[in-house]
Tab-separated table of C-alpha atoms in Angstrom:
chain	number	residue	atom	x	y	z
S	1	MET	CA	0.219	0.259	-0.216
S	2	TRP	CA	1.594	3.432	-0.984
S	3	ARG	CA	0.281	6.205	1.205
S	4	SER	CA	0.492	10.107	1.298
S	5	ALA	CA	-0.639	13.006	3.065
S	6	ASP	CA	-3.993	13.177	0.959
S	7	VAL	CA	-4.642	9.500	0.061
S	8	SER	CA	-3.581	5.622	0.512
S	9	VAL	CA	-3.663	3.760	-2.589
S	10	ARG	CA	-4.474	-0.257	-2.251
S	11	ILE	CA	-3.823	-2.575	-4.543
S	12	MET	CA	-5.682	-6.137	-4.021
S	13	PRO	CA	-4.242	-9.291	-5.163
S	14	SER	CA	-7.361	-9.652	-7.775
S	15	ALA	CA	-5.926	-6.583	-9.458
S	16	LEU	CA	-2.998	-8.670	-10.844
S	17	LEU	CA	-5.435	-11.534	-12.105
S	18	THR	CA	-7.002	-9.373	-14.788
S	19	PRO	CA	-4.065	-7.765	-16.320
S	20	ALA	CA	-2.467	-11.595	-16.181
S	21	ALA	CA	-5.687	-12.992	-17.523
S	22	PHE	CA	-5.800	-10.216	-20.413
S	23	LEU	CA	-2.282	-10.859	-21.881
S	24	LEU	CA	-3.106	-14.529	-21.860
S	25	LEU	CA	-5.819	-13.978	-24.078
S	26	THR	CA	-4.825	-11.378	-26.358
S	27	ASP	CA	-1.455	-10.541	-28.146
S	28	THR	CA	-1.780	-6.850	-27.806
S	29	PRO	CA	-0.086	-5.274	-24.494
S	30	ALA	CA	-0.531	-1.908	-26.267
S	31	LEU	CA	-4.542	-2.651	-25.557
S	32	LEU	CA	-4.123	-3.447	-21.912
S	33	ALA	CA	-2.058	-0.169	-21.322
S	34	ALA	CA	-4.290	1.724	-23.187
S	35	LEU	CA	-7.112	0.523	-20.854
S	36	LEU	CA	-5.037	0.974	-17.774
S	37	LEU	CA	-4.264	4.582	-18.543
S	38	ALA	CA	-8.143	5.074	-19.572
S	39	ALA	CA	-9.007	3.848	-16.134
S	40	LEU	CA	-6.505	6.096	-14.081
S	41	LEU	CA	-7.580	9.036	-16.230
S	42	HIS	CA	-11.056	8.352	-15.335
S	43	GLU	CA	-10.393	7.861	-11.388
S	44	LEU	CA	-8.388	11.075	-11.407
S	45	ALA	CA	-10.951	13.209	-12.986
S	46	HIS	CA	-13.469	12.082	-10.155
S	47	TYR	CA	-10.490	12.938	-7.488
S	48	ALA	CA	-10.096	16.474	-9.211
S	49	VAL	CA	-13.725	17.342	-9.273
S	50	LEU	CA	-14.147	16.045	-5.112
S	51	ARG	CA	-10.778	17.906	-4.383
S	52	LEU	CA	-12.256	21.199	-6.344
S	53	PHE	CA	-15.834	20.575	-4.145
S	54	GLY	CA	-13.484	20.834	-0.841
S	55	VAL	CA	-13.699	16.515	-0.439
S	56	ARG	CA	-10.614	14.887	0.583
S	57	THR	CA	-10.831	10.798	-0.509
S	58	ALA	CA	-9.288	8.363	1.916
S	59	ARG	CA	-8.361	5.620	-0.058
S	60	PHE	CA	-7.920	4.347	-3.510
S	61	THR	CA	-8.475	0.479	-4.216
S	62	VAL	CA	-7.715	-1.205	-7.420
S	63	THR	CA	-9.223	-4.685	-7.674
S	64	GLY	CA	-9.584	-7.209	-10.373
S	65	LEU	CA	-13.069	-5.263	-11.833
S	66	GLY	CA	-11.948	-1.943	-11.377
S	67	ALA	CA	-10.920	1.002	-9.041
S	68	THR	CA	-12.920	2.616	-6.362
S	69	LEU	CA	-12.333	5.745	-4.213
S	70	CYS	CA	-13.105	5.585	-0.571
S	71	VAL	CA	-15.135	9.295	0.312
S	72	PRO	CA	-16.244	9.335	3.984
S	73	GLU	CA	-17.103	13.359	3.615
S	74	LEU	CA	-19.419	12.341	0.466
S	75	HIS	CA	-22.504	13.342	2.937
S	76	ARG	CA	-20.985	17.033	2.629
S	77	LEU	CA	-21.493	17.368	-0.952
S	78	SER	CA	-25.051	18.504	-2.580
S	79	TYR	CA	-26.737	16.676	-5.022
S	80	GLY	CA	-25.595	18.633	-7.726
S	81	ALA	CA	-21.970	18.560	-6.588
S	82	GLU	CA	-22.475	14.671	-5.974
S	83	LEU	CA	-23.429	14.293	-9.466
S	84	LEU	CA	-20.910	16.229	-11.101
S	85	SER	CA	-18.376	14.201	-9.149
S	86	ALA	CA	-19.717	10.718	-10.139
S	87	ALA	CA	-19.968	12.302	-13.826
S	88	ALA	CA	-16.567	13.203	-14.221
S	89	GLY	CA	-15.064	10.242	-14.630
S	90	PRO	CA	-17.261	8.783	-17.628
S	91	LEU	CA	-17.259	12.523	-19.203
S	92	MET	CA	-13.410	12.602	-19.202
S	93	ASN	CA	-13.067	9.460	-20.967
S	94	LEU	CA	-15.572	10.771	-23.801
S	95	LEU	CA	-14.060	14.026	-24.158
S	96	LEU	CA	-10.796	12.098	-24.669
S	97	TRP	CA	-12.075	10.001	-26.825
S	98	VAL	CA	-13.691	12.935	-28.996
S	99	VAL	CA	-10.352	14.783	-28.975
S	100	LEU	CA	-8.210	11.750	-29.607
S	101	SER	CA	-10.904	10.488	-32.869
S	102	LEU	CA	-10.254	13.899	-33.984
S	103	THR	CA	-6.607	14.141	-34.168
S	104	GLY	CA	-6.937	11.446	-37.088
S	105	ARG	CA	-3.279	9.861	-35.873
S	106	ASP	CA	-3.605	6.230	-36.322
S	107	GLU	CA	-1.366	5.410	-33.251
S	108	LEU	CA	-3.914	6.927	-30.890
S	109	THR	CA	-6.736	4.948	-32.185
S	110	LEU	CA	-6.019	2.371	-29.643
S	111	PHE	CA	-6.320	4.697	-26.843
S	112	ALA	CA	-9.035	6.782	-28.168
S	113	GLY	CA	-11.144	3.206	-28.182
S	114	ALA	CA	-10.305	2.599	-24.874
S	115	GLN	CA	-11.688	6.021	-23.974
S	116	MET	CA	-14.875	5.237	-25.466
S	117	ALA	CA	-15.183	1.633	-24.155
S	118	LEU	CA	-14.566	2.852	-20.477
S	119	GLY	CA	-16.926	6.009	-20.636
S	120	ILE	CA	-19.668	4.098	-21.891
S	121	LEU	CA	-19.314	1.254	-19.712
S	122	ASN	CA	-19.320	2.981	-16.615
S	123	LEU	CA	-22.407	5.105	-18.156
S	124	LEU	CA	-24.753	1.872	-17.811
S	125	PRO	CA	-27.702	2.387	-15.178
S	126	VAL	CA	-26.454	0.125	-12.766
S	127	ARG	CA	-26.087	0.792	-9.081
S	128	PRO	CA	-22.105	-0.039	-9.120
S	129	MET	CA	-21.308	1.878	-11.945
S	130	ASP	CA	-21.202	5.630	-12.287
S	131	GLY	CA	-24.265	5.523	-14.468
S	132	GLY	CA	-26.157	4.264	-11.847
S	133	ARG	CA	-25.139	6.793	-9.430
S	134	ILE	CA	-25.891	9.608	-12.275
S	135	LEU	CA	-29.130	8.440	-12.584
S	136	TRP	CA	-29.996	8.035	-8.598
S	137	LEU	CA	-28.391	11.600	-7.921
S	138	ALA	CA	-30.363	13.291	-10.820
S	139	ALA	CA	-33.164	11.801	-9.711
S	140	ALA	CA	-32.695	13.090	-6.006
S	141	TYR	CA	-31.248	16.694	-7.338
S	142	LEU	CA	-34.670	16.803	-9.451
S	143	THR	CA	-36.740	16.155	-6.853
S	144	GLU	CA	-35.046	17.134	-3.946
S	145	PRO	CA	-37.376	18.990	-1.693
S	146	TYR	CA	-39.741	15.445	-2.035
S	147	THR	CA	-39.632	12.490	0.237
S	148	ALA	CA	-37.679	9.372	-0.592
S	149	ASP	CA	-40.460	7.492	-1.525
S	150	ARG	CA	-40.904	10.043	-4.438
S	151	VAL	CA	-37.127	9.625	-5.277
S	152	ALA	CA	-37.305	5.983	-5.413
S	153	ALA	CA	-40.149	6.199	-7.773
S	154	ALA	CA	-38.251	8.655	-10.152
S	155	VAL	CA	-35.276	6.304	-10.260
S	156	GLY	CA	-37.641	3.283	-10.532
S	157	LEU	CA	-39.397	5.180	-13.361
S	158	ALA	CA	-35.770	6.494	-15.069
S	159	VAL	CA	-34.263	2.835	-15.304
S	160	SER	CA	-37.104	1.341	-16.474
S	161	SER	CA	-37.734	3.836	-19.267
S	162	ALA	CA	-33.701	3.219	-19.726
S	163	LEU	CA	-34.197	-0.283	-20.276
């Protein structure tokens, strides 16, 4: 585990299994590097927006299924600020995909594709992904003066509409 004054980084043993399996199944280590860099930029975007709002992160954990930021002070954010911090990761990936695609350089195509794949994957409207969190926060933000039952109903309606 690596620790600075601000955040500790923890790499779980399962984090080594995914790259190892990937390298065994494909013959392009460049794709693995592109995906890992896309994931790092994704998490750094979340981190930057949280810091912008004055919220500290306690831990950055890397597992075999992805990475997470532990944010004990998340309750200090408004729905809108939390929505922006949740959307920052996928938006960073999608913005980089557009910018890299516009360059027209073939050597950046792989990295651009990794950015697009990670950005779209994280916008899926399921709870562990950013998309699920964005959907919940948007419903809570739009129905803020109402009760939790109305928020849950709005989220249910949005999810069923999306599916």
